[in-house]
XYZ file of C-alpha atoms in Angstrom:
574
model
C 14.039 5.357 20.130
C 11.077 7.416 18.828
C 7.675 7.089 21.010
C 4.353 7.687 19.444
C 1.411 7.801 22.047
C -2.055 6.877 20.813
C -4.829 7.847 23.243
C -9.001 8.256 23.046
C -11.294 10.640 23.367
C -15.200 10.777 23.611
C -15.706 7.163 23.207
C -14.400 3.984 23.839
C -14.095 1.850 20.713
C -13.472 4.208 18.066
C -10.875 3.026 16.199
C -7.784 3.108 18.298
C -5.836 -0.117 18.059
C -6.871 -0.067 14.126
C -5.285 3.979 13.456
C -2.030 2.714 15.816
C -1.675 -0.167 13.943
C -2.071 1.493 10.403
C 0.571 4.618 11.757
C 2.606 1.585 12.477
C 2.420 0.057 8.866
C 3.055 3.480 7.322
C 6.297 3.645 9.341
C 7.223 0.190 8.960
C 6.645 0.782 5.064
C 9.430 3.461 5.305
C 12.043 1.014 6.251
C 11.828 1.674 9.675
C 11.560 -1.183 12.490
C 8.300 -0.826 14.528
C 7.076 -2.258 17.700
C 3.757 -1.696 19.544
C 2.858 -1.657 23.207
C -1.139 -1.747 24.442
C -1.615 -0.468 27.923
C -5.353 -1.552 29.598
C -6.110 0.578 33.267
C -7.997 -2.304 34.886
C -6.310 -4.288 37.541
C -6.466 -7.469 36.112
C -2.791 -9.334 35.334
C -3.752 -10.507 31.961
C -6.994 -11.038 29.851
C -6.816 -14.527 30.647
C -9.948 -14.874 32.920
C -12.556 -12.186 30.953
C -15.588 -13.182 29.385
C -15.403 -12.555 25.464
C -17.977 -10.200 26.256
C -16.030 -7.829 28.463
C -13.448 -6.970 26.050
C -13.728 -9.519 22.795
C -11.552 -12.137 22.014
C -8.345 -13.162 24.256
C -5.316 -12.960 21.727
C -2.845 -15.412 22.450
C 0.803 -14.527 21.509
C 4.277 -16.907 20.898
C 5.137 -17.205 24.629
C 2.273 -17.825 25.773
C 0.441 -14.760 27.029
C -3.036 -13.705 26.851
C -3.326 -10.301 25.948
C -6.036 -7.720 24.368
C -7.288 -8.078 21.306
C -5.746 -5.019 19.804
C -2.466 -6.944 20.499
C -3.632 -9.037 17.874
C -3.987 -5.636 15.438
C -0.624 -4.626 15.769
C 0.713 -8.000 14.679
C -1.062 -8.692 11.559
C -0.736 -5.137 10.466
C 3.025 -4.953 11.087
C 3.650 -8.931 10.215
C 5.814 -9.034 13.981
C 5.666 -11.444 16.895
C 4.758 -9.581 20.121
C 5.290 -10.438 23.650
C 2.993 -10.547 26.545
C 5.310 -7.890 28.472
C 3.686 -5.625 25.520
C 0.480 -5.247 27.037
C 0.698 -3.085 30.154
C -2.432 -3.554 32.837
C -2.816 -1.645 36.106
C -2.576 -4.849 38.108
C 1.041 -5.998 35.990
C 2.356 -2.582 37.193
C 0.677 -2.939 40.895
C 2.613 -6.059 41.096
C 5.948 -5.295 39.972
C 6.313 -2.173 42.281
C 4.435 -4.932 45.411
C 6.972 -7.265 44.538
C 10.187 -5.038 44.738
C 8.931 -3.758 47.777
C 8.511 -7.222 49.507
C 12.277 -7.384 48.002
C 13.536 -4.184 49.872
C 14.222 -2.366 46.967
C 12.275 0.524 48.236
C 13.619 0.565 52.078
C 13.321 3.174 54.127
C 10.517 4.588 51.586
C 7.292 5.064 51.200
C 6.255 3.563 48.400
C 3.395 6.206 46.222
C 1.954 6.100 43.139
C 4.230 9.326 42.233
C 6.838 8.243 41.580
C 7.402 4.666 42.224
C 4.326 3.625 40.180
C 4.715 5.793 37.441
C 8.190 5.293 37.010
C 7.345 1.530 36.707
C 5.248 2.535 34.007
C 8.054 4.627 32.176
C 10.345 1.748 33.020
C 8.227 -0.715 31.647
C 7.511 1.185 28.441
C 11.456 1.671 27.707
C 13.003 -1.818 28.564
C 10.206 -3.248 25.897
C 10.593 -0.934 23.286
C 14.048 -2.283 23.066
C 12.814 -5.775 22.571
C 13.122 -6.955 18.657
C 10.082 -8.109 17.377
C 10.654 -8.838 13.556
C 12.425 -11.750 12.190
C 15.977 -10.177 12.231
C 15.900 -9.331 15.689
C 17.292 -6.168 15.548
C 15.828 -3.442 18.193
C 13.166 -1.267 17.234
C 13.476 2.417 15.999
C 9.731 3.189 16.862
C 7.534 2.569 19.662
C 3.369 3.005 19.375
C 1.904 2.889 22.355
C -1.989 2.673 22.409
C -3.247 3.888 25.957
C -6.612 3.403 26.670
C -7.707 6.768 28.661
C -10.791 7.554 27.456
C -12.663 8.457 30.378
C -10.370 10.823 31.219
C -10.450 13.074 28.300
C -14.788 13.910 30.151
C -14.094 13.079 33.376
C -14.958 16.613 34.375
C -16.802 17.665 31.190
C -18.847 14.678 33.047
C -19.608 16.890 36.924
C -16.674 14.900 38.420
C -17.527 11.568 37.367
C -14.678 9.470 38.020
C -15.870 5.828 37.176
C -12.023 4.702 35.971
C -9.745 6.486 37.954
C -7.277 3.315 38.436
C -5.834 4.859 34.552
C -4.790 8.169 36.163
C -1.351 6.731 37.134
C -0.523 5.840 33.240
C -1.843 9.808 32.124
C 0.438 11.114 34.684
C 3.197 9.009 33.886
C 3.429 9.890 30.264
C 3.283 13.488 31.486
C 6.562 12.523 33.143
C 7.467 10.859 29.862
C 7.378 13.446 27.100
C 10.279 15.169 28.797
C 12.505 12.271 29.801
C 12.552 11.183 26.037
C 12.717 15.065 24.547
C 10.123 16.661 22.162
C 12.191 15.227 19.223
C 11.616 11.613 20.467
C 8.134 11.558 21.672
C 4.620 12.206 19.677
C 0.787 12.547 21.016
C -2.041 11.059 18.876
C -5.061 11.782 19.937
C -8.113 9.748 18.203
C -11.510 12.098 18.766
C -14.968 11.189 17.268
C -16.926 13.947 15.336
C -20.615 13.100 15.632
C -23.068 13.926 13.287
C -26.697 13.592 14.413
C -29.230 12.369 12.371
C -31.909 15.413 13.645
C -29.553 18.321 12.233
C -27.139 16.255 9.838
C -24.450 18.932 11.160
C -20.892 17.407 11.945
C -20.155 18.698 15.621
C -16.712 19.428 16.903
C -17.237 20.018 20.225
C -17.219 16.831 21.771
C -13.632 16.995 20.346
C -12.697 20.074 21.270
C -13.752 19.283 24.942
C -12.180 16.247 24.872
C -8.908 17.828 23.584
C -9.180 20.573 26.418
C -9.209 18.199 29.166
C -6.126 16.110 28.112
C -4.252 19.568 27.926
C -5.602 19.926 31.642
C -3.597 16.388 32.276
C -0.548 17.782 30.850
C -0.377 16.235 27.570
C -0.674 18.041 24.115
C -1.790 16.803 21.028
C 0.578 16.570 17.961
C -2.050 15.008 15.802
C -6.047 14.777 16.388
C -7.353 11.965 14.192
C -10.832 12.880 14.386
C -13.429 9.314 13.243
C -16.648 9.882 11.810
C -19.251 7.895 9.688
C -18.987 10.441 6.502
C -15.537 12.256 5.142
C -15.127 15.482 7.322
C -15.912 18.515 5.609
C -13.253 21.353 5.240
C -14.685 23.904 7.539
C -15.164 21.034 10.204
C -11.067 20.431 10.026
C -10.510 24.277 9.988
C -12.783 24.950 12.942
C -10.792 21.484 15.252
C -7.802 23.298 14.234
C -8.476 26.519 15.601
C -9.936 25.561 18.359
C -7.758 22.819 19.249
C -4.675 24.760 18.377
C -3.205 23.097 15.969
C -2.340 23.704 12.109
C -4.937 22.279 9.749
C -2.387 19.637 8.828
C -2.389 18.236 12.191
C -5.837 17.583 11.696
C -6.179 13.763 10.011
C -10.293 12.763 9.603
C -10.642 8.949 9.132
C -14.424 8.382 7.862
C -15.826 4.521 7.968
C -14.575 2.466 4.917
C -15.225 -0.723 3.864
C -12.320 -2.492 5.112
C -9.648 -1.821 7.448
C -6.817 -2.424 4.748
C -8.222 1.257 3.409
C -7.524 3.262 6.608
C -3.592 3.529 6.358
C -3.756 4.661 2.790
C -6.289 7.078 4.448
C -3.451 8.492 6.546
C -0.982 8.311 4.230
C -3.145 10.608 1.420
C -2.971 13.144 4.270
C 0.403 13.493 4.669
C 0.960 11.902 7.640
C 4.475 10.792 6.499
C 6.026 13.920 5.711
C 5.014 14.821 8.840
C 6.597 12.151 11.084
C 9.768 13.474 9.162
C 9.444 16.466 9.969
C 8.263 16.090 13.678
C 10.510 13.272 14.593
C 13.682 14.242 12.508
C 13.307 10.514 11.001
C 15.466 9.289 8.303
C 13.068 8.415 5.927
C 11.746 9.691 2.520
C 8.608 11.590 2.114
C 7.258 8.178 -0.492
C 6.405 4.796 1.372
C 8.160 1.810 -0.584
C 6.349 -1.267 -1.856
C 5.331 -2.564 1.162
C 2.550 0.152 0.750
C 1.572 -0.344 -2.275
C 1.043 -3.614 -1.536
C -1.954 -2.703 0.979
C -2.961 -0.025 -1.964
C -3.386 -2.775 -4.395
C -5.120 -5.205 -1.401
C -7.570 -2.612 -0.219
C -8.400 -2.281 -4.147
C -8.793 -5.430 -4.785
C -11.196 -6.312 -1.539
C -13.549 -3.913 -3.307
C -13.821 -5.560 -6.353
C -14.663 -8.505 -5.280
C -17.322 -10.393 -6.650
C -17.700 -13.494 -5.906
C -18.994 -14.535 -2.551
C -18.427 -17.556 0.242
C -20.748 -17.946 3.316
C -19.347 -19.447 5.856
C -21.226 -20.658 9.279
C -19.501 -19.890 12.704
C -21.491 -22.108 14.973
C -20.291 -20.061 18.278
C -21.889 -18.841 21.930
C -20.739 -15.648 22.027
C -22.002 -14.477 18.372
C -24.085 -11.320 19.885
C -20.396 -9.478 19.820
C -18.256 -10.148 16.738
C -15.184 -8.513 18.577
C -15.209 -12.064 20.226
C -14.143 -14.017 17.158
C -12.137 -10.901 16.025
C -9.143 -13.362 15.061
C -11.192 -16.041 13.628
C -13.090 -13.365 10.810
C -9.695 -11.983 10.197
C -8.369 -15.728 9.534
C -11.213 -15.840 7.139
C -11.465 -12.894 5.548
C -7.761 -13.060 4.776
C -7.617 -16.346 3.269
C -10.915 -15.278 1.051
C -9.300 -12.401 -0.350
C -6.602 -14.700 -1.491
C -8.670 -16.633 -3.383
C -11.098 -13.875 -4.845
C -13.678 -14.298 -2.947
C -15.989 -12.010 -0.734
C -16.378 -13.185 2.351
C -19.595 -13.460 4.166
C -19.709 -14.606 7.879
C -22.931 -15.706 9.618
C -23.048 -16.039 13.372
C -25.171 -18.409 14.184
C -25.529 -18.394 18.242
C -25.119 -22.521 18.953
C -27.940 -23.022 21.415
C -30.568 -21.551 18.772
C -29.750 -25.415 16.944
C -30.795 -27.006 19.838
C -33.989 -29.123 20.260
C -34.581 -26.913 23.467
C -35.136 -23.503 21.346
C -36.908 -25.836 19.452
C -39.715 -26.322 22.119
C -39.645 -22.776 23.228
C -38.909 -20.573 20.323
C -39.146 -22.301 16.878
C -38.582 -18.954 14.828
C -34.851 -18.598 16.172
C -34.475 -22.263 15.970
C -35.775 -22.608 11.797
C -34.019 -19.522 11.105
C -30.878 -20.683 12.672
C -31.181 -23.989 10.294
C -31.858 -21.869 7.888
C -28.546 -20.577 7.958
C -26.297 -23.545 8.539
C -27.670 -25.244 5.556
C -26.869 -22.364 3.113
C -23.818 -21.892 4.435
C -20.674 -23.374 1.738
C -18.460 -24.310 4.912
C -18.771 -24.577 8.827
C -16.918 -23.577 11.821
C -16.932 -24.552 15.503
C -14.544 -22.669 17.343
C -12.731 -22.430 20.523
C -14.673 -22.026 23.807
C -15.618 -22.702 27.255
C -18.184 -24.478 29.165
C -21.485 -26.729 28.476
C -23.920 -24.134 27.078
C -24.149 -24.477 23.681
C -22.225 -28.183 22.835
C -25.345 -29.619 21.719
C -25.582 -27.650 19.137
C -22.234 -26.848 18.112
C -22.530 -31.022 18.297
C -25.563 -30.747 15.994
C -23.769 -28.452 13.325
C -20.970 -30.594 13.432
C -22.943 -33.905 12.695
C -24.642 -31.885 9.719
C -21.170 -30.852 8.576
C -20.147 -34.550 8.277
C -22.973 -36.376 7.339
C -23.908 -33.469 4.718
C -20.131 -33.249 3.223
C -20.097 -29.942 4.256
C -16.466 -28.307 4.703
C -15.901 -27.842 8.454
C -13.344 -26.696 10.546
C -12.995 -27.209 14.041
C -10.970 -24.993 16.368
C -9.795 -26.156 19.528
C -13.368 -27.086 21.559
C -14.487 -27.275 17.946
C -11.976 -30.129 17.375
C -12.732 -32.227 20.743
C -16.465 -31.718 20.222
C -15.864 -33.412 16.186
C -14.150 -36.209 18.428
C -17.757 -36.405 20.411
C -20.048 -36.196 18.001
C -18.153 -39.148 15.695
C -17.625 -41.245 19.001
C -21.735 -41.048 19.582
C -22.904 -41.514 15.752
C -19.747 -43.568 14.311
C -18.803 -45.623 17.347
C -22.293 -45.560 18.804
C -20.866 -44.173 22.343
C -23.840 -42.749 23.026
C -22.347 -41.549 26.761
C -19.278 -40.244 25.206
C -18.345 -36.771 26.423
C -15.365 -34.521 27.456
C -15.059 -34.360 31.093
C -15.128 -31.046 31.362
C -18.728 -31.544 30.388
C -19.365 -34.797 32.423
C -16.534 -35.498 34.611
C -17.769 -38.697 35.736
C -18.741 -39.828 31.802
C -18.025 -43.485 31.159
C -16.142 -42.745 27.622
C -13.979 -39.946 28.266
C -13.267 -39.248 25.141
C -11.967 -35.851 25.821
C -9.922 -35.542 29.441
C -8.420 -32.596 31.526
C -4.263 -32.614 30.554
C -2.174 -34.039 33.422
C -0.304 -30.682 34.385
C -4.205 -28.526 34.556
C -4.253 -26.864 37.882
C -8.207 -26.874 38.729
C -7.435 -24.671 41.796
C -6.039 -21.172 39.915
C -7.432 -20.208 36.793
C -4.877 -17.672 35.597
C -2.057 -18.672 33.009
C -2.794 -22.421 33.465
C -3.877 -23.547 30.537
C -1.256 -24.826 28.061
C -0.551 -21.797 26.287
C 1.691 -20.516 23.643
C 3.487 -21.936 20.495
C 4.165 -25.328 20.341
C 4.935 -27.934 17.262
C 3.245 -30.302 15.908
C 4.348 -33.454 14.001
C 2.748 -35.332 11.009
C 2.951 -38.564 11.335
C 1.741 -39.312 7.954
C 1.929 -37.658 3.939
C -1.328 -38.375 3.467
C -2.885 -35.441 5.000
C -4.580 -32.348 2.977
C -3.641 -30.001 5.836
C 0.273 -30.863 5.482
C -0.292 -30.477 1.675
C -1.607 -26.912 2.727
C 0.959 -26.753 4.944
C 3.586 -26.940 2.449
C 4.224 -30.555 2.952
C 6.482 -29.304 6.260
C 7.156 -32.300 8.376
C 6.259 -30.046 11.180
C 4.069 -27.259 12.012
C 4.566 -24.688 15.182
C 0.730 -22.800 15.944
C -0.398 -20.834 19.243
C -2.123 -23.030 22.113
C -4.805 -22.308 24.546
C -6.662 -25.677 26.121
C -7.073 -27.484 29.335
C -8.379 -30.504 27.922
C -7.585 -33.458 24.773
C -8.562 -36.286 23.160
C -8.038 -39.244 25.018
C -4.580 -40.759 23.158
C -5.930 -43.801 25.172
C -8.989 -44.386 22.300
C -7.493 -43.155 19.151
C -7.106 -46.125 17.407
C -11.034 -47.216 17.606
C -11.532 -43.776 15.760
C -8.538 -44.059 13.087
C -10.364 -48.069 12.542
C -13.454 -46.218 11.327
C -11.932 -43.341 9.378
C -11.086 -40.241 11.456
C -7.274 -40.308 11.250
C -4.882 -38.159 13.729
C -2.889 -37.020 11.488
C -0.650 -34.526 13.607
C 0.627 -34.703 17.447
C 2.772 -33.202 19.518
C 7.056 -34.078 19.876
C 6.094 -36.911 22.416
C 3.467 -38.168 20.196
C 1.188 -37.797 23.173
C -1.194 -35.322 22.616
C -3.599 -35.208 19.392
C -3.313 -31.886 17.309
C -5.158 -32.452 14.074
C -8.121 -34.569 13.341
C -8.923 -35.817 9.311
C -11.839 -37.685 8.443
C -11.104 -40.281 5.292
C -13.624 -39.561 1.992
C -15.160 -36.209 2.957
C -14.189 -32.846 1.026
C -12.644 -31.454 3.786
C -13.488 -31.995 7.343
C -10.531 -31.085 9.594
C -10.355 -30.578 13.546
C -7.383 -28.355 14.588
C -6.287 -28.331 18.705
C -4.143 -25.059 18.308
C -5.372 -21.860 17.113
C -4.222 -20.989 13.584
C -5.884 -18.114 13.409
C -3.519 -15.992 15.421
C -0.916 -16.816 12.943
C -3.122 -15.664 10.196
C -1.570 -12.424 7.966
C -3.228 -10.215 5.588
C -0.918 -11.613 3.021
C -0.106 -14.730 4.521
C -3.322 -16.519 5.252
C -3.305 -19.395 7.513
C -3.471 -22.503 5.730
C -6.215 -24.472 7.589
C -8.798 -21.560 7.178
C -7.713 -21.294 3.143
C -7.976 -25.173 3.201
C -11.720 -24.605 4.190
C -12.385 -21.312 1.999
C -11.265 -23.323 -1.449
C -13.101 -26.424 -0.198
C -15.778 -24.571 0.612
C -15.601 -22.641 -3.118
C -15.192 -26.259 -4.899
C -11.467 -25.476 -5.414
C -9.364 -27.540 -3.072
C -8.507 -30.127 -5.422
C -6.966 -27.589 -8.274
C -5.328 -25.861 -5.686
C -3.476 -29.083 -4.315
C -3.146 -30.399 -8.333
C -1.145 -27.048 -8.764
C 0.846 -27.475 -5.839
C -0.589 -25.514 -3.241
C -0.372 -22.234 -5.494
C -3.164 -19.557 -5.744
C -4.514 -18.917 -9.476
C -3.517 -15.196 -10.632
């Protein structure tokens, strides 16, 4: 097993989980099998409970866990189904070492962060690099572990400033590392940000070089320093990291800002970054990438050709950071580029539609309009919590009544369910009860096995299949006319099976469910273009090349192509 630690410097939120993921793809393009591990220092089990805000979108994997975003990355990158052990957090490793303890397995000890803590960590780290992530289930050949440590590489550039000190176990236990798996079997990345102020227009290496210097103080040595900035690096900038950082010039990479992500491991790749993984980590590979490669090469090229362009709404609450809806843009930007198109995404923030913003602000509430009406599709998606409904209620009302493609994403699918009860069924009082629990047409209801009292892991999570029950639906067509369908969870609540058959009377069919028949997964509405309500999440599914089919579905609706695309049999035009 080859290990290749990723780790920060200067800044958080330069780049990280995007360079590990692209060193990843280069491997994997070799022929080699690659899995990825993402270890987060705060104390937290899982990113289950976090606001969007705190660190974007929660990614939801196959069984079930909730994990950092990045996890999300490394799997449409590398096309592989992670795990939730592959996303270390301080309070994971807390408890595993707390509950061997309780167990005995430490008696006699004292238990310490060195070593029983950091061994967990090294433990941890080698039992689930073993674990096969591809299709063939063979083991891995290649670890990447992205470690977020920032703060660490300025903690005393900073006077002593030790604001996330609860990391320092993971530093020290890769210190440990490197020489438990041998030089030969264990690489350091480290991903530095070159400045360049505006006032002098000078690209400045010493943030780097600082930050470089104080990981060496930790006891870990860079291999590589992949050094991000918002122009291409000039020579003497890569010469002066290199002797300063001591390191040959070719260990220098520079990854400038591009216009899409698919252009960054090509980036590497131009720069030698293969031959050098040869040569470092004796790998069996050739010095050329194989066709897997080329395939990005000719995707990246193609993105920047594009021409033609799609706007598409997302009627959201957390639209003031797009790293919350990270999963949803990639959804749509991959199933754009697979029909030509350009994508462009407006957030529009939910509560600006409102008759409230209305009264109080009528600027943010016209522009907001403004937007949704423009816009060739919609989309509600997933969420928590009132604030916000009425609108996301408004847009979908608009989206329907309008003919407007829409697609609605978990909350986005109950709240289709509301808004049809109110204006199709004239329910006025309909509502989910997590809204109103004491509403009189509970449209939408809390699932029997939802735990109210702890919050953690008890939502119904994971991948799960759903069932057609009929051949008359455009998302099994888009589907592939599979009977089935299997798509990542994340809910408390569903429509009421009770009151389905009032809706399928007047035209919105339920065209999927679960194995018992039970639960409602997918929502149609008869004699509209496309207007589809989806409980599970495709989008975590979605793959550069394999776009998920209920986001494309909206895309060609939403580009007046649907039809032709069904007439050909669900096959893109060249």
């Amino acid at each position: 097993m080859k290990y290749i630690l990723v780790t920060g410097g200067v800044i958080s939120g330069i780049g990280k989980g995007i360079i590990a993921s692209s060193i990843g793809t280069i491997l994997k393009s070799c022929g080699l099998r690659v899995t990825a591990i993402k270890i987060d220092p705060y104390i937290n089990i899982d990113a289950g409970t976090f606001s969007p805000y705190e660190h974007g979108e929660v990614f939801v994997l196959n069984d079930g866990g909730e994990v950092d975003l990045d996890l999300g990355n490394y799997e449409r990158f590398l096309d592989i189904n992670l795990y939730k052990d592959n996303n270390i957090t301080t309070g994971k490793i807390y408890q595993h070492v707390i509950n061997k303890e309780r167990r005995g397995a430490y008696l006699g000890k004292t238990v310490q962060v060195v070593p029983h803590i950091t061994d967990a960590v090294q433990e941890w780290v080698m039992n689930q690099a073993k674990v096969p992530v591809d299709d063939d289930r063979r083991e891995p050949q290649i670890c990447v572990i992205e470690a977020s440590m920032e703060p660490f590489s300025f903690t005393f550039q900073l006077g002593g400033t030790i604001g996330d000190i609860e990391g320092m176990p993971f530093v020290e236990a890769f210190r440990q590392f490197q020489f438990k798996a041998k030089r030969e079997n264990f690489c350091n990345i480290h991903v530095s940000l070159v400045p360049q102020p505006n006032a002098t227009g000078e690209q400045k290496t010493k943030p780097t070089q600082n930050s470089v210097r104080a990981l060496r103080g930790l006891g870990l040595s860079p291999d590589l320093i992949v050094c991000r900035s918002a122009k291409p690096i000039e020579m003497a900038v890569k010469e002066k990291i290199s002797m300063f950082c001591h390191v040959e010039p070719e260990q220098v990479i520079f990854i400038h800002d591009v216009s899409s992500t698919y252009r960054v491991p090509i980036l590497l790749e131009e720069q030698g970054i293969i031959k050098y993984f040869k040569q470092r980590l004796n790998l069996p590979i050739d010095d050329q990438p194989s066709d897997l490669l080329m395939k990005w090469k000719k995707m990246a090229c193609r993105y920047e050709r594009l021409l033609k362009v799609c706007s598409i709404a997302l009627v959201g609450k957390y639209t003031k950071l797009s790293d919350c809806y990270a999963s949803v843009f990639k959804a749509l930007e991959h199933s754009a580029l697979a029909i030509n198109y350009k994508l462009d995404l407006m957030y529009i923030d939910s509560t600006e539609l409102e008759h409230s913003t209305e009264v109080h602000n009528s600027v943010k509430y016209h522009q907001a309009w403004h937007k949704l009406c423009k816009a060739d599709g919609i989309l509600v998606p997933g969420g928590f919590g009132i604030r916000g409904t009425e609108g996301k209620l408004q847009a979908i009302s608009w989206a329907r009544t309008k003919k407007k493609p829409f697609l609605g994403v978990c909350l986005g699918m109950q709240l289709a369910v509301v808004e049809f009860a109110r204006n199709c069924l004239n329910w006025k009082d309909a509502n989910s009860t997590e809204f109103d629990p004491d509403t009189k047409k509970p449209v939408v209801i809390d699932m029997p096995e939802h735990n109210p009292g702890d919050m953690g892991g008890t939502m119904r999570l994971g991948k799960r299949r759903t069932v057609f029950k009929t051949e008359n639906s455009v998302l099994r067509k888009l589907y592939g006319d599979e009977m089935f369908v299997e798509e990542r969870h994340r809910h408390r609540y569903e429509v009421n099976p009770e009151l389905t058959q009032c809706f399928e009377e007047k035209g919105l069919k339920f065209v999927g469910h679960d194995m018992e028949g039970n639960r409602m997964e997918i929502i149609e509405l008869e004699n509209h273009p496309y207007f589809v309500g989806v409980q599970f999440h495709p989008e975590f599914s979605s793959r550069p090349m394999k776009p998920s089919p209920p986001y494309l579905g909206l895309l060609l609706a939403a580009t007046g192509t649907l039809n032709a695309y069904l007439q050909r049999g669900c096959k893109l035009s060249p």
